[in-house]
Amino acid sequence: MSVTRSGPLPTGREAEYDVVVVGAGVVGCAIARALARHPLRVALVEAANDVGDGTSKANTAILHTGFDAAPGTLEARLVREGHRLLGAFAGEAGIPVEPLGALLVAWDEQQLATLPRLVEKAERNGHHTTRMLSADELRSREPHLGPGALAALAVPGESVVCPWTTTLAYATQAVRSGVDLHLGCRVEKVRTGDPWHRLVTRRGELRTRHLVNACGLHADAFDALLDRRDFTVTPRRGQLLVFDKFARDLVRHILLPVPGPLGKGVLVSPTVYGNVMLGPTAEDLDDKTATGTTAEGLADLREQGGRILPALLDEEVTAVYAGLRAATGQEDYRCAAHPSLRYVTVGGIRSTGLTASLALAEHVLGLLADCGLEPGPERPLAPVRMPNLGEAFPRPYRDAELIATDPEFGSIVCHCERVTRGEIRDAYASTIPPAGPDGLRRRTRARGGRCQGHFCGAELRALSEEYGRGAR
Amino acid sequence: MSRVVDVLVVGAGPAGLAAAARLAAAGAGRVEVLERERTAGGVPRHCGHPGFGADHRGRPLDGPAFARRAVRAALRGGAVVRTGVSATGWAGPLTLDVTAPTGLERIRAHAVVLATGARERPRSARLVPGSRPAGVLTTGELQQTVRLFGPSGALRGRVGRRAVVVGGEPVTRHAVRTLRAAGVEVAAVVTELPRAATGFGAVPVLTRTVVAELLGRGRLTGVAVRGRDGRTSVLRCDTVVFTGDWIPDHELARARGLAPAPGTRGPVTDGAHRTVEPGVFAVGNLLHGVEPAPVAAAEGRAVAAAVLDLLAGLPAHATGVPVVTAGPVRWVTPGLLGPAAVPLLVRPDRRLVRPVLTVAQEGVPLRRERLRGELVPWRSVRLGPEWTSGVDPAGGPVVIGAEECPETA
Ligand SMILES: Cc1cc2nc3c(=O)[nH]c(=O)nc-3n(C[C@H](O)[C@H](O)[C@H](O)COP(=O)(O)OP(=O)(O)OC[C@H]3O[C@@H](n4cnc5c(N)ncnc54)[C@H](O)[C@@H]3O)c2cc1C
Ligand SMILES: Cc1cc2nc3c(=O)[nH]c(=O)nc-3n(C[C@H](O)[C@H](O)[C@H](O)COP(=O)(O)OP(=O)(O)OC[C@H]3O[C@@H](n4cnc5c(N)ncnc54)[C@H](O)[C@@H]3O)c2cc1C
């Protein structure tokens, strides 16, 4: 088990693996974790200098039930299973989840007419607990809703989750259970061979018997390194606005749009950090690096959000960002085993990959077996308990016992998000320490609040330099 | 642990410290100031430039010296100033939850004075589109970085080499000076205002210009700006500092149910700095965003009378006629006009040349005050209280407006 970020990769026997998983998004990390249950030499290789630095950090963070998936697809099955698996794992690992339930609000006759069809679809997907709410019931559940809501479909089980902790928990458990994590390590060439494939990176070469492509947006490009051209990934951008915590009291459920001919609409959802999120847009692009926001996109979101929850627009915006969904022109995932290459592609994990991650990982174990991998007996994974980032669960700054044993947890550094010195110190001492301020934010929430570093930025930097010295 | 004090002041900036000094000296009993930073003094602690008045020998004071004096005055008066202590929420109408390295506490007070200051809106709150690179900060972060790491080479490495500064106010000037003193080149000052404050030296000032987009992955590589002609161009830089655009740090006030006033976004008070919640007072930048430190300190001193009244058993929450704005007036404080005559602090929305400030209630004019010079959007003007005797205490809101003098407009 090791984590590397720079310098030459190991050589000789140290560079030989049974399985290399390329891409440490939520999907690749979940796969590496599943493999870690077996006596295999496994490496997780990632181009960025942190795990979860791609699409997995920039989504709407909903643990979907899969009620509206296309029935019969792989996605429908894996989302349903993933919801159950991640729900259970979250409890063990300390990943914040809030089962708020969703409301699909109908604002016009056409949307109203769609709701019964959604009930039917949910039934076909095995979800029998949806319920129609009248306009009055809806208003009593969501008193701050804008005028004109006609009715809603309630979907219990839809939850909000922390996407950062999820990815980090998988990776941490994988590494503690023996997986090598090589960050800052883009795979640029694959020399296929038997028994070894050779993976060429700027930091050296790795050899592996089996290979998994979990490259997200770049899954098609990676396939091409092995001469597979089965699909093309088109990035579909989703811009999002996050509102300050004062907005949290305005909304109790995840407010989902009713899909219609004019597009999918936007959602308004609480986050586990106690904020409210508005988005995402849906824009088909061709640049896989276009994670910027646009004036039109933000204006459009504000207009739509103002109709759903008018008071939202009075609150300050604490973050604007965009994520790219990996669309492939097919309404399903693109997972494939290539036995002759001892190679598995996990592609087209569009807008549900966070939810499906654990089920996807199990599915990929099956595909690897199809490619001849003999995983051997199962053993328990090393335990993980992640620091809690959720508002609904106890945080260190309110924990008298913890502060009594370690006063650093009583010393708040990031005042907006109430992050203590103790948490920052621990993040740098953790299995996979942060590589910079963004990584620190995803591990602690530091600098993620309304002031964006106005008060704490300088001190955080000093602490990072102090604690980070030992970590690198 | 639970304790009771007479007066709890939240925030040891100029406003909170002045309130504590005056109250403790006047015999208000145990006066305790909570400050979440490791040193007391508030914003002036990291303003290493003169402009904070003078000492008794007439020598100009810089921010840190002003802050030290304010702390000393509070201590001399008999107040207790505790640093590294954060007030995190309310456990009752006058009871605060507190976190410190020494543990959690629940402190009940007979009076709570909120003096939590203000912050600059960051990039996200300004809805600036583009990428999310490193190198994007506010004056507050810039100045604290200087304070922590020193103004010289260390800062250049930590801040950047070439900066664009957004804003056109005096605080923008401080950001520019801080950067230049640290050896960071300032490519331009960008402001939406048609006319900026002066004193930027040789740095080009682009007026009527907005930041259209931040560019760069990982590290900022430039900002796209749109000028008055609607054309967009790119300014190459690795750092952008967003200055001004203040918003009160009103978290505790709102958590106590005090709604932010539309203009200031701070809690509404009467002229004695009482809020509508009995026993809760508010002073300083929390009320209105940035004002000079002596203004904040004067508000702190002024709250003492009402707090002492409360401790003596007199009514303790604000009542009065609402004061609202019209026309080119951005905000006015106080937001409630009680029986006591106090001057109003009025902030124009834009530059106004020789304007007439107007006061009216239900359409009835109470006052027209012609001002001589010009008003600028980063400075407030004081409107004397002579007219307040004409206010109908049972009537509708008092409206403060401004008219530009027609012959000069
Ligand atoms: C706007 C938006 C909203 C969403 N909302 C939700 C939601 O509410 N619920 C939900 O369940 N899902 C949601 N999703 C979907 C979810 O975020 C994705 O399905 C998931 O993050 C995909 O994970 P991944 O690991 O496949 O991809 P990524 O996170 O993109 O990871 C792929 C990784 O591969 C690396 N990589 C690529 N090429 C190479 C190479 N050659 N060598 C080494 N490394 C390489 C990349 O650097 C990257 O880190 C949303 C997505 C978007 C965009
Ligand atoms: C760049 C810059 C330059 C300036 N230059 C000048 C100048 O030259 N001359 C001049 O007169 N003025 C100047 N000012 C203005 C002056 O510094 C401020 O107006 C003044 O500090 C306001 O005082 P305050 O007490 O209201 O707020 P602050 O000084 O902001 O103090 C508020 C305090 O409350 C604390 N606090 C907040 N919340 C909590 C909580 N929950 N628990 C505990 N503590 C809390 C904060 O940590 C802070 O210390 C300048 C300001 C800036 C930003």
PDB file of N, CA and C in Angstrom, chain A residues 241 246 289 292-295 298 302 314-321 397-398 400 403 407 410-412 415 418 421 447 450-455 457-459 461-462 465, chain B residues 36-38 86 88 97-101 103-104 118-125 127-130 132 136 138 140-141 144-145 148-149 158 217 247 249-251 254 265:
ATOM      1  N   LEU A 241     -25.261  26.531  -9.103  1.00  0.00           N
ATOM      2  CA  LEU A 241     -25.078  27.607  -8.126  1.00  0.00           C
ATOM      3  C   LEU A 241     -25.332  27.024  -6.741  1.00  0.00           C
ATOM      4  N   PHE A 246     -28.217  30.331   4.845  1.00  0.00           N
ATOM      5  CA  PHE A 246     -29.497  30.933   5.234  1.00  0.00           C
ATOM      6  C   PHE A 246     -30.629  30.416   4.353  1.00  0.00           C
ATOM      7  N   THR A 289     -12.661  19.889 -21.435  1.00  0.00           N
ATOM      8  CA  THR A 289     -12.085  20.622 -20.307  1.00  0.00           C
ATOM      9  C   THR A 289     -12.918  21.860 -19.975  1.00  0.00           C
ATOM     10  N   GLY A 292     -15.885  25.611 -17.110  1.00  0.00           N
ATOM     11  CA  GLY A 292     -16.178  26.969 -16.673  1.00  0.00           C
ATOM     12  C   GLY A 292     -17.675  27.246 -16.697  1.00  0.00           C
ATOM     13  N   THR A 293     -18.054  28.310 -15.979  1.00  0.00           N
ATOM     14  CA  THR A 293     -19.444  28.744 -16.016  1.00  0.00           C
ATOM     15  C   THR A 293     -19.571  29.915 -16.979  1.00  0.00           C
ATOM     16  N   THR A 294     -20.806  30.176 -17.409  1.00  0.00           N
ATOM     17  CA  THR A 294     -21.030  31.280 -18.345  1.00  0.00           C
ATOM     18  C   THR A 294     -22.085  32.227 -17.785  1.00  0.00           C
ATOM     19  N   ALA A 295     -22.041  33.458 -18.238  1.00  0.00           N
ATOM     20  CA  ALA A 295     -23.014  34.457 -17.775  1.00  0.00           C
ATOM     21  C   ALA A 295     -24.427  34.009 -18.134  1.00  0.00           C
ATOM     22  N   LEU A 298     -25.593  31.070 -15.864  1.00  0.00           N
ATOM     23  CA  LEU A 298     -25.928  31.469 -14.495  1.00  0.00           C
ATOM     24  C   LEU A 298     -27.223  32.277 -14.466  1.00  0.00           C
ATOM     25  N   ARG A 302     -30.693  31.283 -12.487  1.00  0.00           N
ATOM     26  CA  ARG A 302     -31.335  32.178 -11.523  1.00  0.00           C
ATOM     27  C   ARG A 302     -32.789  32.431 -11.901  1.00  0.00           C
ATOM     28  N   ASP A 314     -32.591  36.015  -2.937  1.00  0.00           N
ATOM     29  CA  ASP A 314     -32.145  37.049  -1.995  1.00  0.00           C
ATOM     30  C   ASP A 314     -30.882  36.638  -1.258  1.00  0.00           C
ATOM     31  N   GLU A 315     -30.543  35.369  -1.306  1.00  0.00           N
ATOM     32  CA  GLU A 315     -29.390  34.897  -0.542  1.00  0.00           C
ATOM     33  C   GLU A 315     -28.119  34.987  -1.384  1.00  0.00           C
ATOM     34  N   GLU A 316     -26.992  35.035  -0.673  1.00  0.00           N
ATOM     35  CA  GLU A 316     -25.700  35.129  -1.351  1.00  0.00           C
ATOM     36  C   GLU A 316     -25.346  33.779  -1.989  1.00  0.00           C
ATOM     37  N   VAL A 317     -24.638  33.867  -3.093  1.00  0.00           N
ATOM     38  CA  VAL A 317     -24.138  32.652  -3.744  1.00  0.00           C
ATOM     39  C   VAL A 317     -22.741  32.362  -3.203  1.00  0.00           C
ATOM     40  N   THR A 318     -22.521  31.141  -2.738  1.00  0.00           N
ATOM     41  CA  THR A 318     -21.208  30.814  -2.177  1.00  0.00           C
ATOM     42  C   THR A 318     -20.330  30.043  -3.157  1.00  0.00           C
ATOM     43  N   ALA A 319     -20.914  29.469  -4.191  1.00  0.00           N
ATOM     44  CA  ALA A 319     -20.077  28.784  -5.183  1.00  0.00           C
ATOM     45  C   ALA A 319     -20.781  28.731  -6.521  1.00  0.00           C
ATOM     46  N   VAL A 320     -20.016  28.888  -7.580  1.00  0.00           N
ATOM     47  CA  VAL A 320     -20.505  28.641  -8.934  1.00  0.00           C
ATOM     48  C   VAL A 320     -19.548  27.633  -9.553  1.00  0.00           C
ATOM     49  N   TYR A 321     -20.084  26.594 -10.162  1.00  0.00           N
ATOM     50  CA  TYR A 321     -19.197  25.621 -10.796  1.00  0.00           C
ATOM     51  C   TYR A 321     -19.930  24.855 -11.869  1.00  0.00           C
ATOM     52  N   TYR A 397     -16.443  21.053  16.159  1.00  0.00           N
ATOM     53  CA  TYR A 397     -16.491  22.313  16.907  1.00  0.00           C
ATOM     54  C   TYR A 397     -17.593  22.334  17.965  1.00  0.00           C
ATOM     55  N   ARG A 398     -18.513  21.360  17.909  1.00  0.00           N
ATOM     56  CA  ARG A 398     -19.565  21.264  18.925  1.00  0.00           C
ATOM     57  C   ARG A 398     -19.368  20.057  19.844  1.00  0.00           C
ATOM     58  N   ALA A 400     -17.791  18.603  22.896  1.00  0.00           N
ATOM     59  CA  ALA A 400     -17.081  18.981  24.121  1.00  0.00           C
ATOM     60  C   ALA A 400     -16.015  17.958  24.504  1.00  0.00           C
ATOM     61  N   ILE A 403     -12.952  18.167  22.222  1.00  0.00           N
ATOM     62  CA  ILE A 403     -12.157  19.377  22.483  1.00  0.00           C
ATOM     63  C   ILE A 403     -11.390  19.220  23.800  1.00  0.00           C
ATOM     64  N   PRO A 407      -7.501  20.191  22.316  1.00  0.00           N
ATOM     65  CA  PRO A 407      -8.005  21.576  22.175  1.00  0.00           C
ATOM     66  C   PRO A 407      -7.961  22.118  20.740  1.00  0.00           C
ATOM     67  N   GLY A 410     -11.117  22.805  19.241  1.00  0.00           N
ATOM     68  CA  GLY A 410     -11.886  23.952  19.717  1.00  0.00           C
ATOM     69  C   GLY A 410     -11.415  25.239  19.081  1.00  0.00           C
ATOM     70  N   SER A 411     -10.452  25.118  18.152  1.00  0.00           N
ATOM     71  CA  SER A 411      -9.875  26.308  17.545  1.00  0.00           C
ATOM     72  C   SER A 411     -10.377  26.424  16.107  1.00  0.00           C
ATOM     73  N   ILE A 412     -11.385  27.259  15.909  1.00  0.00           N
ATOM     74  CA  ILE A 412     -12.002  27.372  14.582  1.00  0.00           C
ATOM     75  C   ILE A 412     -11.121  28.254  13.698  1.00  0.00           C
ATOM     76  N   HIS A 415     -14.216  30.194   9.657  1.00  0.00           N
ATOM     77  CA  HIS A 415     -15.357  30.560  10.492  1.00  0.00           C
ATOM     78  C   HIS A 415     -16.688  30.287   9.816  1.00  0.00           C
ATOM     79  N   ARG A 418     -16.969  26.605   9.933  1.00  0.00           N
ATOM     80  CA  ARG A 418     -16.643  26.085  11.278  1.00  0.00           C
ATOM     81  C   ARG A 418     -15.700  24.893  11.217  1.00  0.00           C
ATOM     82  N   ARG A 421      -8.669  23.716  13.543  1.00  0.00           N
ATOM     83  CA  ARG A 421      -7.269  23.360  13.283  1.00  0.00           C
ATOM     84  C   ARG A 421      -7.064  21.864  13.349  1.00  0.00           C
ATOM     85  N   ARG A 447     -12.675  26.889   3.695  1.00  0.00           N
ATOM     86  CA  ARG A 447     -12.676  27.875   2.622  1.00  0.00           C
ATOM     87  C   ARG A 447     -13.841  27.692   1.664  1.00  0.00           C
ATOM     88  N   ARG A 450     -19.197  31.235   2.772  1.00  0.00           N
ATOM     89  CA  ARG A 450     -19.642  32.486   2.171  1.00  0.00           C
ATOM     90  C   ARG A 450     -18.496  33.474   1.972  1.00  0.00           C
ATOM     91  N   CYS A 451     -17.407  33.362   2.742  1.00  0.00           N
ATOM     92  CA  CYS A 451     -16.355  34.367   2.581  1.00  0.00           C
ATOM     93  C   CYS A 451     -15.283  33.925   1.590  1.00  0.00           C
ATOM     94  N   GLN A 452     -15.260  32.634   1.252  1.00  0.00           N
ATOM     95  CA  GLN A 452     -14.320  32.128   0.246  1.00  0.00           C
ATOM     96  C   GLN A 452     -12.874  32.528   0.532  1.00  0.00           C
ATOM     97  N   GLY A 453     -12.521  32.592   1.812  1.00  0.00           N
ATOM     98  CA  GLY A 453     -11.130  32.857   2.163  1.00  0.00           C
ATOM     99  C   GLY A 453     -10.848  34.286   2.605  1.00  0.00           C
ATOM    100  N   HIS A 454     -11.855  35.158   2.552  1.00  0.00           N
ATOM    101  CA  HIS A 454     -11.651  36.546   2.985  1.00  0.00           C
ATOM    102  C   HIS A 454     -11.073  36.582   4.400  1.00  0.00           C
ATOM    103  N   PHE A 455     -11.674  35.786   5.310  1.00  0.00           N
ATOM    104  CA  PHE A 455     -11.191  35.774   6.686  1.00  0.00           C
ATOM    105  C   PHE A 455     -10.078  34.748   6.919  1.00  0.00           C
ATOM    106  N   GLY A 457      -8.354  32.640   4.502  1.00  0.00           N
ATOM    107  CA  GLY A 457      -7.464  32.171   3.434  1.00  0.00           C
ATOM    108  C   GLY A 457      -6.000  32.197   3.820  1.00  0.00           C
ATOM    109  N   ALA A 458      -5.564  33.295   4.426  1.00  0.00           N
ATOM    110  CA  ALA A 458      -4.146  33.429   4.749  1.00  0.00           C
ATOM    111  C   ALA A 458      -3.747  32.418   5.822  1.00  0.00           C
ATOM    112  N   GLU A 459      -4.578  32.282   6.828  1.00  0.00           N
ATOM    113  CA  GLU A 459      -4.231  31.351   7.904  1.00  0.00           C
ATOM    114  C   GLU A 459      -4.256  29.903   7.413  1.00  0.00           C
ATOM    115  N   ARG A 461      -3.514  28.940   4.536  1.00  0.00           N
ATOM    116  CA  ARG A 461      -2.293  28.753   3.770  1.00  0.00           C
ATOM    117  C   ARG A 461      -1.119  28.477   4.714  1.00  0.00           C
ATOM    118  N   ALA A 462      -1.058  29.243   5.795  1.00  0.00           N
ATOM    119  CA  ALA A 462       0.025  29.029   6.758  1.00  0.00           C
ATOM    120  C   ALA A 462      -0.064  27.621   7.350  1.00  0.00           C
ATOM    121  N   GLU A 465       1.012  25.019   4.865  1.00  0.00           N
ATOM    122  CA  GLU A 465       2.463  24.950   4.725  1.00  0.00           C
ATOM    123  C   GLU A 465       3.069  24.225   5.919  1.00  0.00           C
TER     124      GLU A 465
ATOM    125  N   ARG B  36     -13.118  35.861  17.701  1.00  0.00           N
ATOM    126  CA  ARG B  36     -12.774  34.537  17.178  1.00  0.00           C
ATOM    127  C   ARG B  36     -11.349  34.460  16.643  1.00  0.00           C
ATOM    128  N   GLU B  37     -10.767  35.598  16.298  1.00  0.00           N
ATOM    129  CA  GLU B  37      -9.383  35.572  15.822  1.00  0.00           C
ATOM    130  C   GLU B  37      -8.429  35.458  17.017  1.00  0.00           C
ATOM    131  N   ARG B  38      -7.155  35.192  16.700  1.00  0.00           N
ATOM    132  CA  ARG B  38      -6.238  34.975  17.810  1.00  0.00           C
ATOM    133  C   ARG B  38      -5.762  36.274  18.447  1.00  0.00           C
ATOM    134  N   SER B  86     -15.131  31.700  19.518  1.00  0.00           N
ATOM    135  CA  SER B  86     -16.160  31.950  18.506  1.00  0.00           C
ATOM    136  C   SER B  86     -17.550  31.795  19.091  1.00  0.00           C
ATOM    137  N   THR B  88     -21.011  30.764  18.163  1.00  0.00           N
ATOM    138  CA  THR B  88     -21.466  29.965  17.021  1.00  0.00           C
ATOM    139  C   THR B  88     -22.980  29.925  16.858  1.00  0.00           C
ATOM    140  N   ASP B  97     -23.989  30.203  22.310  1.00  0.00           N
ATOM    141  CA  ASP B  97     -23.115  29.036  22.331  1.00  0.00           C
ATOM    142  C   ASP B  97     -21.752  29.460  21.828  1.00  0.00           C
ATOM    143  N   VAL B  98     -20.731  28.981  22.521  1.00  0.00           N
ATOM    144  CA  VAL B  98     -19.389  29.463  22.262  1.00  0.00           C
ATOM    145  C   VAL B  98     -18.431  28.276  22.146  1.00  0.00           C
ATOM    146  N   THR B  99     -17.529  28.342  21.172  1.00  0.00           N
ATOM    147  CA  THR B  99     -16.487  27.316  21.029  1.00  0.00           C
ATOM    148  C   THR B  99     -15.124  27.959  21.201  1.00  0.00           C
ATOM    149  N   ALA B 100     -14.285  27.322  22.031  1.00  0.00           N
ATOM    150  CA  ALA B 100     -12.913  27.792  22.236  1.00  0.00           C
ATOM    151  C   ALA B 100     -12.037  26.581  22.521  1.00  0.00           C
ATOM    152  N   PRO B 101     -10.726  26.724  22.384  1.00  0.00           N
ATOM    153  CA  PRO B 101      -9.847  25.601  22.715  1.00  0.00           C
ATOM    154  C   PRO B 101     -10.044  25.101  24.147  1.00  0.00           C
ATOM    155  N   GLY B 103     -12.864  24.710  25.497  1.00  0.00           N
ATOM    156  CA  GLY B 103     -14.089  23.929  25.564  1.00  0.00           C
ATOM    157  C   GLY B 103     -15.300  24.696  25.095  1.00  0.00           C
ATOM    158  N   LEU B 104     -16.465  24.064  25.259  1.00  0.00           N
ATOM    159  CA  LEU B 104     -17.720  24.712  24.878  1.00  0.00           C
ATOM    160  C   LEU B 104     -18.264  25.458  26.089  1.00  0.00           C
ATOM    161  N   ALA B 118     -17.977  43.195   8.747  1.00  0.00           N
ATOM    162  CA  ALA B 118     -18.450  42.968   7.381  1.00  0.00           C
ATOM    163  C   ALA B 118     -17.343  42.290   6.589  1.00  0.00           C
ATOM    164  N   ARG B 119     -17.715  41.772   5.430  1.00  0.00           N
ATOM    165  CA  ARG B 119     -16.709  41.157   4.546  1.00  0.00           C
ATOM    166  C   ARG B 119     -16.950  41.631   3.124  1.00  0.00           C
ATOM    167  N   GLU B 120     -15.932  41.459   2.274  1.00  0.00           N
ATOM    168  CA  GLU B 120     -16.089  41.780   0.857  1.00  0.00           C
ATOM    169  C   GLU B 120     -16.717  40.589   0.154  1.00  0.00           C
ATOM    170  N   ARG B 121     -17.588  40.872  -0.798  1.00  0.00           N
ATOM    171  CA  ARG B 121     -18.160  39.750  -1.540  1.00  0.00           C
ATOM    172  C   ARG B 121     -17.071  39.097  -2.389  1.00  0.00           C
ATOM    173  N   PRO B 122     -16.980  37.773  -2.299  1.00  0.00           N
ATOM    174  CA  PRO B 122     -15.997  37.088  -3.132  1.00  0.00           C
ATOM    175  C   PRO B 122     -16.516  36.902  -4.561  1.00  0.00           C
ATOM    176  N   ARG B 123     -15.714  36.347  -5.387  1.00  0.00           N
ATOM    177  CA  ARG B 123     -16.034  36.129  -6.789  1.00  0.00           C
ATOM    178  C   ARG B 123     -17.386  35.415  -6.980  1.00  0.00           C
ATOM    179  N   SER B 124     -17.626  34.380  -6.188  1.00  0.00           N
ATOM    180  CA  SER B 124     -18.848  33.600  -6.387  1.00  0.00           C
ATOM    181  C   SER B 124     -20.090  34.449  -6.127  1.00  0.00           C
ATOM    182  N   ALA B 125     -20.086  35.223  -5.056  1.00  0.00           N
ATOM    183  CA  ALA B 125     -21.260  36.033  -4.732  1.00  0.00           C
ATOM    184  C   ALA B 125     -21.488  37.115  -5.781  1.00  0.00           C
ATOM    185  N   LEU B 127     -21.127  36.479  -8.859  1.00  0.00           N
ATOM    186  CA  LEU B 127     -21.544  35.715 -10.032  1.00  0.00           C
ATOM    187  C   LEU B 127     -20.631  35.932 -11.230  1.00  0.00           C
ATOM    188  N   VAL B 128     -19.333  36.009 -10.958  1.00  0.00           N
ATOM    189  CA  VAL B 128     -18.390  36.159 -12.068  1.00  0.00           C
ATOM    190  C   VAL B 128     -18.188  34.793 -12.724  1.00  0.00           C
ATOM    191  N   PRO B 129     -18.489  34.674 -14.018  1.00  0.00           N
ATOM    192  CA  PRO B 129     -18.364  33.372 -14.679  1.00  0.00           C
ATOM    193  C   PRO B 129     -16.911  33.018 -14.973  1.00  0.00           C
ATOM    194  N   GLY B 130     -16.736  31.810 -15.494  1.00  0.00           N
ATOM    195  CA  GLY B 130     -15.408  31.374 -15.902  1.00  0.00           C
ATOM    196  C   GLY B 130     -14.951  30.149 -15.146  1.00  0.00           C
ATOM    197  N   ARG B 132     -12.390  28.085 -12.281  1.00  0.00           N
ATOM    198  CA  ARG B 132     -12.188  28.257 -10.831  1.00  0.00           C
ATOM    199  C   ARG B 132     -10.713  28.057 -10.489  1.00  0.00           C
ATOM    200  N   VAL B 136      -7.405  33.860  -6.949  1.00  0.00           N
ATOM    201  CA  VAL B 136      -8.566  34.743  -6.878  1.00  0.00           C
ATOM    202  C   VAL B 136      -8.806  35.075  -5.411  1.00  0.00           C
ATOM    203  N   THR B 138      -9.730  38.387  -2.153  1.00  0.00           N
ATOM    204  CA  THR B 138     -10.303  39.678  -1.784  1.00  0.00           C
ATOM    205  C   THR B 138      -9.209  40.485  -1.078  1.00  0.00           C
ATOM    206  N   GLY B 140      -9.290  41.522   1.887  1.00  0.00           N
ATOM    207  CA  GLY B 140      -9.132  40.963   3.228  1.00  0.00           C
ATOM    208  C   GLY B 140      -8.098  39.851   3.241  1.00  0.00           C
ATOM    209  N   GLU B 141      -8.223  38.926   2.300  1.00  0.00           N
ATOM    210  CA  GLU B 141      -7.271  37.813   2.260  1.00  0.00           C
ATOM    211  C   GLU B 141      -5.876  38.314   1.903  1.00  0.00           C
ATOM    212  N   GLN B 144      -4.285  40.016   4.959  1.00  0.00           N
ATOM    213  CA  GLN B 144      -3.906  39.069   6.012  1.00  0.00           C
ATOM    214  C   GLN B 144      -2.718  38.230   5.583  1.00  0.00           C
ATOM    215  N   THR B 145      -2.630  37.958   4.289  1.00  0.00           N
ATOM    216  CA  THR B 145      -1.472  37.218   3.798  1.00  0.00           C
ATOM    217  C   THR B 145      -0.206  38.034   4.040  1.00  0.00           C
ATOM    218  N   LEU B 148       0.645  37.885   7.742  1.00  0.00           N
ATOM    219  CA  LEU B 148       1.192  36.606   8.204  1.00  0.00           C
ATOM    220  C   LEU B 148       2.562  36.302   7.635  1.00  0.00           C
ATOM    221  N   PHE B 149       2.762  36.663   6.381  1.00  0.00           N
ATOM    222  CA  PHE B 149       3.976  36.209   5.714  1.00  0.00           C
ATOM    223  C   PHE B 149       4.966  37.344   5.448  1.00  0.00           C
ATOM    224  N   ARG B 158       3.688  33.839  -2.814  1.00  0.00           N
ATOM    225  CA  ARG B 158       2.406  33.330  -2.339  1.00  0.00           C
ATOM    226  C   ARG B 158       1.218  34.017  -2.998  1.00  0.00           C
ATOM    227  N   ARG B 217      -6.714  27.302 -16.029  1.00  0.00           N
ATOM    228  CA  ARG B 217      -6.980  26.038 -15.350  1.00  0.00           C
ATOM    229  C   ARG B 217      -5.871  25.870 -14.326  1.00  0.00           C
ATOM    230  N   ILE B 247     -20.574  43.260   2.513  1.00  0.00           N
ATOM    231  CA  ILE B 247     -21.818  42.739   3.072  1.00  0.00           C
ATOM    232  C   ILE B 247     -21.585  42.464   4.555  1.00  0.00           C
ATOM    233  N   ASP B 249     -21.379  40.846   8.096  1.00  0.00           N
ATOM    234  CA  ASP B 249     -21.275  39.466   8.551  1.00  0.00           C
ATOM    235  C   ASP B 249     -22.394  39.251   9.561  1.00  0.00           C
ATOM    236  N   HIS B 250     -23.575  38.969   9.035  1.00  0.00           N
ATOM    237  CA  HIS B 250     -24.797  39.043   9.841  1.00  0.00           C
ATOM    238  C   HIS B 250     -25.299  37.681  10.307  1.00  0.00           C
ATOM    239  N   GLU B 251     -24.420  36.689  10.313  1.00  0.00           N
ATOM    240  CA  GLU B 251     -24.882  35.335  10.638  1.00  0.00           C
ATOM    241  C   GLU B 251     -25.569  35.257  11.997  1.00  0.00           C
ATOM    242  N   ARG B 254     -28.912  37.160  12.020  1.00  0.00           N
ATOM    243  CA  ARG B 254     -29.999  36.450  11.342  1.00  0.00           C
ATOM    244  C   ARG B 254     -30.428  35.236  12.130  1.00  0.00           C
ATOM    245  N   ARG B 265     -28.225  45.185   4.166  1.00  0.00           N
ATOM    246  CA  ARG B 265     -28.128  43.754   4.507  1.00  0.00           C
ATOM    247  C   ARG B 265     -27.696  43.552   5.960  1.00  0.00           C
TER     248      ARG B 265
END
